[in-house]
Short mmCIF file of C-alpha atoms in Angstrom, two decimals:
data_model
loop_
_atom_site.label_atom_id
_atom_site.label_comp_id
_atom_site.label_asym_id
_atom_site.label_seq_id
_atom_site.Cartn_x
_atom_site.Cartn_y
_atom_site.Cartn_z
CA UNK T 1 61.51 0.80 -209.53
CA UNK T 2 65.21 -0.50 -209.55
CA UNK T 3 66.52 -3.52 -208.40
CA UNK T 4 67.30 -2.71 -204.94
CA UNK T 5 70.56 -4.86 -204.12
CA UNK T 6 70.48 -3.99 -200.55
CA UNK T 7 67.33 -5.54 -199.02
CA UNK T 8 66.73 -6.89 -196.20
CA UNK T 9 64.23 -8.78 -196.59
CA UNK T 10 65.67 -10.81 -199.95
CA UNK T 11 69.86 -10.82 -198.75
CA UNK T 12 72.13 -12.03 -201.26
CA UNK T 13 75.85 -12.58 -200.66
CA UNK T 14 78.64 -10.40 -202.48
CA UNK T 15 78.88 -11.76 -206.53
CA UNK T 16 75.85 -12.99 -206.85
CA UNK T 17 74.43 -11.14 -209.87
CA UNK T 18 78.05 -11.62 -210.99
CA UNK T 19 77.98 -15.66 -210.62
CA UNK T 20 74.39 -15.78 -211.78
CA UNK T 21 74.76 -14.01 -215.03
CA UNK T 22 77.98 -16.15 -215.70
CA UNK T 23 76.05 -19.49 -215.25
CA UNK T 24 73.81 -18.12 -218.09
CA UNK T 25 76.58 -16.94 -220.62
CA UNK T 26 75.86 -12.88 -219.67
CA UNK T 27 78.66 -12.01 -217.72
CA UNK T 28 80.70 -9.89 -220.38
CA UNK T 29 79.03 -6.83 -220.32
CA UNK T 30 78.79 -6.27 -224.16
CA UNK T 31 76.96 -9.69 -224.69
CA UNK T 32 74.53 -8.57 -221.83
CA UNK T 33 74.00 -5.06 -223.65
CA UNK T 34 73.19 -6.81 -226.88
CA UNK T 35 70.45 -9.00 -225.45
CA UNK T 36 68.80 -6.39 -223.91
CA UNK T 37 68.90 -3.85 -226.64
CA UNK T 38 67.53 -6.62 -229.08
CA UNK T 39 64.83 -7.78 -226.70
CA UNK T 40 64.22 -3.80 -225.84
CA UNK T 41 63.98 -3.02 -230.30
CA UNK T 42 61.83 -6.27 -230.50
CA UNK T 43 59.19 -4.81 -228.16
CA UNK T 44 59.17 -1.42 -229.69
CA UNK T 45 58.18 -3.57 -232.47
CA UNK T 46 55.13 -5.27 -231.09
CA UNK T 47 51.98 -3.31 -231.73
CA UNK T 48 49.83 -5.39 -229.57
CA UNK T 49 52.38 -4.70 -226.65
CA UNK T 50 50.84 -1.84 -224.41
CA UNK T 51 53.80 -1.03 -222.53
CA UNK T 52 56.80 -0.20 -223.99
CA UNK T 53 59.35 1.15 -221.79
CA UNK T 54 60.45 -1.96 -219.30
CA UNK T 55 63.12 -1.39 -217.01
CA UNK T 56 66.63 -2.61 -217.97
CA UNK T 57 66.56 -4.70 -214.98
CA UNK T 58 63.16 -6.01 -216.03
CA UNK T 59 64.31 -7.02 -219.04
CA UNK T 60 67.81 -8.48 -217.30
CA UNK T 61 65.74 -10.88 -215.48
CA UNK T 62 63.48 -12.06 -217.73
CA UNK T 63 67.06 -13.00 -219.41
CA UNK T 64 68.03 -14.89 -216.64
CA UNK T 65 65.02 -17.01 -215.95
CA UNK T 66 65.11 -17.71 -219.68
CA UNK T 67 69.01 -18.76 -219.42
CA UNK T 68 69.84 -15.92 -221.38
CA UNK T 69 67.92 -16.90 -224.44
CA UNK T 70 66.28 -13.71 -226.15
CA UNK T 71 64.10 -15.57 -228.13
CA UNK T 72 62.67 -17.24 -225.13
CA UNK T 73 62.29 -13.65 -223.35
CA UNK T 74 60.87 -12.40 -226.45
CA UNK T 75 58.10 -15.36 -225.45
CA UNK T 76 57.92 -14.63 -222.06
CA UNK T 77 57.05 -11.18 -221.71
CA UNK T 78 54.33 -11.72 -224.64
CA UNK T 79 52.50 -14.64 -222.57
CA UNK T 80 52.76 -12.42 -219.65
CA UNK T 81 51.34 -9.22 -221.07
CA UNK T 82 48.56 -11.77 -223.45
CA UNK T 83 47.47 -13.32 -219.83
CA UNK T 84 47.05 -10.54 -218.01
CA UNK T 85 44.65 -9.41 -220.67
CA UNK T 86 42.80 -12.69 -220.86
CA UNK T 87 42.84 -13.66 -217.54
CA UNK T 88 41.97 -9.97 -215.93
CA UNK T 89 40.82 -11.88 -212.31
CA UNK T 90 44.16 -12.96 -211.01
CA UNK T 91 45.65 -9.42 -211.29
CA UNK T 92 42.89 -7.14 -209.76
CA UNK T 93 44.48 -6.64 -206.53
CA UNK T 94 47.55 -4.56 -206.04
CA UNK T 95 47.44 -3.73 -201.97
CA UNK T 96 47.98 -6.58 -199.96
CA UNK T 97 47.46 -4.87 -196.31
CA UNK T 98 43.79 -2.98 -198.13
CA UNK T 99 42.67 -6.02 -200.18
CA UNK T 100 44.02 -8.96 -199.18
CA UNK T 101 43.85 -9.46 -195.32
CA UNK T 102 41.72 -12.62 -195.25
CA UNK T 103 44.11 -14.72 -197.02
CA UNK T 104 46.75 -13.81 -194.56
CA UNK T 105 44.65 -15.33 -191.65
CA UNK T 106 44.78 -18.41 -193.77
CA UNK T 107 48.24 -18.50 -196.03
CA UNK T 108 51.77 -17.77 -195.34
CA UNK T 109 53.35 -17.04 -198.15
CA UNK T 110 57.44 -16.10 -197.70
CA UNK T 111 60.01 -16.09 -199.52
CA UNK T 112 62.96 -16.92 -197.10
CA UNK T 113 65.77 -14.72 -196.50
CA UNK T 114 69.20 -16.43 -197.40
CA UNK T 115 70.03 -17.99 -200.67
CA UNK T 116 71.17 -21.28 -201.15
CA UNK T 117 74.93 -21.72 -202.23
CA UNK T 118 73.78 -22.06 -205.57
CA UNK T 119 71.33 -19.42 -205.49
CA UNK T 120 68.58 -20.44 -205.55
CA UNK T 121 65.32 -18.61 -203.52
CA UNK T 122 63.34 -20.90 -200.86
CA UNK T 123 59.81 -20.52 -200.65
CA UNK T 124 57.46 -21.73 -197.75
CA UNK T 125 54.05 -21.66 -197.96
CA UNK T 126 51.92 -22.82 -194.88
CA UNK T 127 48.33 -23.17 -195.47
CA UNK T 128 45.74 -23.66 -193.13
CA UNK T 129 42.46 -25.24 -193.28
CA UNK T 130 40.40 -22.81 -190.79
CA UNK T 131 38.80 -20.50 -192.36
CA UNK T 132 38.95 -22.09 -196.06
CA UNK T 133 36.46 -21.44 -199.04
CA UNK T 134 36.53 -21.46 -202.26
CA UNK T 135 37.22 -17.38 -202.76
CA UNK T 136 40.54 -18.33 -200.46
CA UNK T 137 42.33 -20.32 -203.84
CA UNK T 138 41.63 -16.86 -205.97
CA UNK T 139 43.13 -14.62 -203.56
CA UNK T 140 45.97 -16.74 -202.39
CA UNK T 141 47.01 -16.71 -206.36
CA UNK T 142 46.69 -12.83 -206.24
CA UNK T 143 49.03 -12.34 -203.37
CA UNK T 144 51.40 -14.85 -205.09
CA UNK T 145 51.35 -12.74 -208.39
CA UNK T 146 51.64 -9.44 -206.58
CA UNK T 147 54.62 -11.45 -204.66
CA UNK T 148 55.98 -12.37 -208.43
CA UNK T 149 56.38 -9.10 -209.28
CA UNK T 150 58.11 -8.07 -206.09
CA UNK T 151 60.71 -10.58 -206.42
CA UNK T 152 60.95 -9.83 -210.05
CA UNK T 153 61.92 -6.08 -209.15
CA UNK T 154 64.29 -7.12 -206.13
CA UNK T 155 65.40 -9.93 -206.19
CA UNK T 156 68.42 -11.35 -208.36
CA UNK T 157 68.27 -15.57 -208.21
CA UNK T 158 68.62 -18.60 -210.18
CA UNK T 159 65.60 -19.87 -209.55
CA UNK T 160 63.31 -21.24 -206.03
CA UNK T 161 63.14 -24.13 -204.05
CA UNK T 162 59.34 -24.43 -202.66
CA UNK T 163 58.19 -25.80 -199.00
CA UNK T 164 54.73 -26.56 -199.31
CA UNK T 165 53.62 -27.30 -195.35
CA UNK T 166 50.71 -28.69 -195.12
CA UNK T 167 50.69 -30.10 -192.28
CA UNK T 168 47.47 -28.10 -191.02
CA UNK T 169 45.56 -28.90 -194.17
CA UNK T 170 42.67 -30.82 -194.61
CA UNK T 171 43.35 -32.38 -198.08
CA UNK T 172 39.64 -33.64 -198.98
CA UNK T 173 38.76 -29.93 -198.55
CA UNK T 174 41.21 -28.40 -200.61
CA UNK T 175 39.83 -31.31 -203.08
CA UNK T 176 36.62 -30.16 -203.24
CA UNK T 177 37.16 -26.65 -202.78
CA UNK T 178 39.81 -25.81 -205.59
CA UNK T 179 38.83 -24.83 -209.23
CA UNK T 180 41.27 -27.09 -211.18
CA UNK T 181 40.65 -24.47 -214.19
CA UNK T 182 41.96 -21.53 -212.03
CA UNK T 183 44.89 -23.60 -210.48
CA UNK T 184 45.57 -24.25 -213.94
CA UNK T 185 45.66 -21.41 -215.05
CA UNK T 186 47.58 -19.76 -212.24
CA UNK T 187 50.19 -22.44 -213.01
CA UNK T 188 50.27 -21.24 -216.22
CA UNK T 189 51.03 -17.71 -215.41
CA UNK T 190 53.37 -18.51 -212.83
CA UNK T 191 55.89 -20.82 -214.74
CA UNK T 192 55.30 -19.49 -218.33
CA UNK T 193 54.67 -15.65 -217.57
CA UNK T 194 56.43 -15.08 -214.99
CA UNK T 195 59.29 -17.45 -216.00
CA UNK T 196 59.47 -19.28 -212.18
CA UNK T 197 62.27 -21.95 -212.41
CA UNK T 198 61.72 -24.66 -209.54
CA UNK T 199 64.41 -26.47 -208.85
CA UNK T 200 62.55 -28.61 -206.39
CA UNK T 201 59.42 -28.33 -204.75
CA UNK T 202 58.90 -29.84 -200.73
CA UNK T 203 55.41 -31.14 -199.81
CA UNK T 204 55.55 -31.46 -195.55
CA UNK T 205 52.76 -33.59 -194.95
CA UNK T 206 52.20 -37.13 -192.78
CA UNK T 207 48.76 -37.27 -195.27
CA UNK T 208 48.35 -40.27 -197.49
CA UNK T 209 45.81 -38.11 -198.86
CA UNK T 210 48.41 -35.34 -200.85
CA UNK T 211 48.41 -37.70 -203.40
CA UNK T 212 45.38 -36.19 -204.84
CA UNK T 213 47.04 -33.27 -204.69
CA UNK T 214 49.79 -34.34 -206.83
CA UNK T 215 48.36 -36.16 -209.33
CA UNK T 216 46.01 -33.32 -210.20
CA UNK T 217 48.81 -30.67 -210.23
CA UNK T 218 51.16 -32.94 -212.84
CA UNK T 219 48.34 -32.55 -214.77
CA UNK T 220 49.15 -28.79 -215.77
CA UNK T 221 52.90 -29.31 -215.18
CA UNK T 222 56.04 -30.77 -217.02
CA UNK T 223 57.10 -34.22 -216.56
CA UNK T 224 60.74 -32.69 -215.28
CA UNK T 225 58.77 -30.36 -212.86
CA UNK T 226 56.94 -32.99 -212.09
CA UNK T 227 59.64 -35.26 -211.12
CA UNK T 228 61.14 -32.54 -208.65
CA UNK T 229 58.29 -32.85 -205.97
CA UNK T 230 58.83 -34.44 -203.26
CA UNK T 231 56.57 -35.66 -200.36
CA UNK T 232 58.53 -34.98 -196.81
CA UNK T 233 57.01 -36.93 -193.59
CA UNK T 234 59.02 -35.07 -191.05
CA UNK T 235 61.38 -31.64 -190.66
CA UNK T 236 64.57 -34.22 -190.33
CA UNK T 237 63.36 -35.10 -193.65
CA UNK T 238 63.33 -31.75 -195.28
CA UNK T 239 66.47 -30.87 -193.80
CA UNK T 240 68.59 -33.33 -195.81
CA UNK T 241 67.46 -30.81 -198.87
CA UNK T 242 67.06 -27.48 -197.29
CA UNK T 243 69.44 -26.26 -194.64
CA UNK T 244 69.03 -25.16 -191.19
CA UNK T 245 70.28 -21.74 -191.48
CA UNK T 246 67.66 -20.64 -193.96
CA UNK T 247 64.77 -22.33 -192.58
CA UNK T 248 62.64 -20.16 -189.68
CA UNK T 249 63.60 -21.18 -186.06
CA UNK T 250 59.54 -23.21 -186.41
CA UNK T 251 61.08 -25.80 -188.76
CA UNK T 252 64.38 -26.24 -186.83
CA UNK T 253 66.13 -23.53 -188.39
CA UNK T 254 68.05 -20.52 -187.55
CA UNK T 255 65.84 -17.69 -189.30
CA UNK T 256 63.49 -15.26 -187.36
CA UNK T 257 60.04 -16.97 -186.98
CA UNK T 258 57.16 -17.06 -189.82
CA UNK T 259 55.12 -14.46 -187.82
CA UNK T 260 57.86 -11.74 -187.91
CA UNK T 261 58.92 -12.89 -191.40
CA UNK T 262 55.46 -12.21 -192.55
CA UNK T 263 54.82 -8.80 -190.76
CA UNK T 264 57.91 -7.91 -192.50
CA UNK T 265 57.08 -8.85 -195.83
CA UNK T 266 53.15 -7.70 -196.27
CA UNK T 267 54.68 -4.31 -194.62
CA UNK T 268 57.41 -4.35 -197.99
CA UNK T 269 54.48 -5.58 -200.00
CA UNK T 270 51.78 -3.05 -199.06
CA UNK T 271 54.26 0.33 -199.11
CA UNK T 272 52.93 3.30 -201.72
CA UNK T 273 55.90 3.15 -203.99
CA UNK T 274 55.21 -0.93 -204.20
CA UNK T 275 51.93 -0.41 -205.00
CA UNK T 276 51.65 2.10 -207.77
CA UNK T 277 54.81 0.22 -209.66
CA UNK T 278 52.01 -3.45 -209.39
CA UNK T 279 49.59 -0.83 -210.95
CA UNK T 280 51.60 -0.22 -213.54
CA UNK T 281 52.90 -3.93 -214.51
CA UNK T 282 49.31 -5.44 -213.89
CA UNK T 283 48.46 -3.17 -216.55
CA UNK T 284 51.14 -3.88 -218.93
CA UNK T 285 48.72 -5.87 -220.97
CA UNK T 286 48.18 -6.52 -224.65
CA UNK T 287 45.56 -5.30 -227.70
CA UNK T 288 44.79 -8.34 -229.27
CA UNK T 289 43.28 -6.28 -232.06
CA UNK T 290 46.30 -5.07 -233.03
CA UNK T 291 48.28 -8.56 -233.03
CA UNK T 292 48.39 -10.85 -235.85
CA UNK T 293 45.60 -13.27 -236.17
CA UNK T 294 47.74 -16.23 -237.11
CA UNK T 295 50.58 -15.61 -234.71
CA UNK T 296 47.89 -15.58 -232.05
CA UNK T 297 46.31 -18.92 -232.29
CA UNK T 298 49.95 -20.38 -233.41
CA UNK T 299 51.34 -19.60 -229.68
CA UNK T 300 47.32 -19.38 -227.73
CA UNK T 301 44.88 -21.90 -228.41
CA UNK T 302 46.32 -24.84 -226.77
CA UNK T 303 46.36 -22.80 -223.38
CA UNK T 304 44.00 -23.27 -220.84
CA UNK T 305 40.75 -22.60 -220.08
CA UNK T 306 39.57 -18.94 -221.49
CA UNK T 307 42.89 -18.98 -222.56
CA UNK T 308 41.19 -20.62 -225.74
CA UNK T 309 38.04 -18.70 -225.63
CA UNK T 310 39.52 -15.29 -227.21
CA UNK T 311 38.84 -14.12 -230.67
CA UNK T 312 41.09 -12.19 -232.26
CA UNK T 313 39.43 -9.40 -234.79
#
């Protein structure tokens, strides 16, 4: 699967895979060759690497969420391929529309439409509280990864901007129904396998209570991540940061509503051709037999949860 610059679900304005790969030092085509072809040799290299043959564009944007640093791709893509294999549960579903139907009723997960001018990708997430177990954390990570992988493939950004509204959310029973190991661990994935660069994340809530929220998710996160989350009380409030023309027409914006938004995107998400190519990066795993010992617990052991459990042979 190519990157598919006309989409319209993801739209991005004329230049900006241009613009982007300037910010990060890749916009002269020769110095964008050479990165690829030594992240592409270093791979061939790795005998604990299942999967060889990633895309060009694959490796382009693993490039760009790294700002261009190859050793830092070179990092990336091994902590991807090493979770996947360790972690097996978040990546067992591949068909959101088959498998993953009951998280829909509960979480809206979009990525919206129209860049920022600085191109970055906004996020909303609406969660509900009806309907919420335990199960509901797992498979809202698994439609997120699936998600990951989508934008990864079609998208072309400089990183997100997230809207978590939880307005409808009952914040004791997220409390007490979350596994802090698995959000953990999701986090994990998410920022250092998948590379996701927030530049600021948007908590809608009028609930005193989100601060136990928080506090237990700058636990597993940076203190300059952490330092980018902000609690909004009202939609005035989150558009000083986030502008009206990207928003959906629910949260005083100009965009076509969540419901059509989401029909549109589980539709993208759940087509044949989408599905097969999650198959096949799901599976792009590792054989820690075949990895060096030493180099394992160097980079592994201080990650979380089973993360440390693994033996290497």
């Amino acid at each position: 699967m190519e990157l598919l610059y006309e989409n319209q679900i993801l739209r991005m304005p004329p230049g900006t895979v241009e613009n982007i790969r300037k910010i990060h030092d890749l916009d002269k085509p020769e110095r964008l060759d050479e990165a690829i072809k030594i992240l592409d040799d270093w791979i061939q290299k790795q005998d604990h690497l299942i999967k060889k043959d990633f895309s060009r564009v694959y490796l382009e944007k693993t490039l760009i969420s790294c700002k261009g640093s190859v050793e830092k791709a070179k990092k990336q893509i091994d902590r991807l391929c090493t979770m996947k294999t360790l972690n097996p549960k978040f990546f067992t579903k591949t068909n959101v529309k088959a498998e993953l139907q009951n998280i829909l009723r509960v979480a809206l997960l979009i990525p919206l439409p129209t860049l920022t001018d600085d191109y970055y990708r906004v996020l909303l997430v609406k969660i509900r509280s009806f309907d919420l177990t335990s199960e509901s954390f797992m498979l809202y990570f698994q439609y997120c990864l699936i998600l990951c992988e989508y934008i990864k493939a079609n998208d072309y950004v400089n990183g997100f901007i997230i809207i978590y509204d939880c307005r409808e959310l009952n914040m004791f029973d997220v409390v007490s129904k979350m596994s802090t190991v698995e959000l953990q661990q999701f986090i994990t994935i998410l920022i250092e396998g998948y590379g996701a660069r927030m530049k600021s994340i948007h908590i809608l809530t009028e609930s005193k209570a989100i601060e136990l929220i928080i506090n237990t998710v700058k636990q597993f996160i940076s203190e300059k991540v952490g330092n980018r989350m902000y609690v909004q009380r009202t939609l005035e409030d989150l558009h000083k940061d986030v502008p009206k023309n990207i928003l959906p027409v629910e949260y005083g914006g100009t965009e076509k509503s969540l419901d059509i938004l989401q029909e549109e995107m589980v539709r993208e998400l759940s087509k044949e051709e989408y599905v097969d190519y999650v198959k096949m990066m799901f599976n792009a795993r590792t054989e820690e037999g075949k990895r060096n010992a030493g180099k394992f617990n160097e980079e592994y052991l201080g990650m979380p949860g089973s993360f440390r459990a693994l033996s290497v042979d």
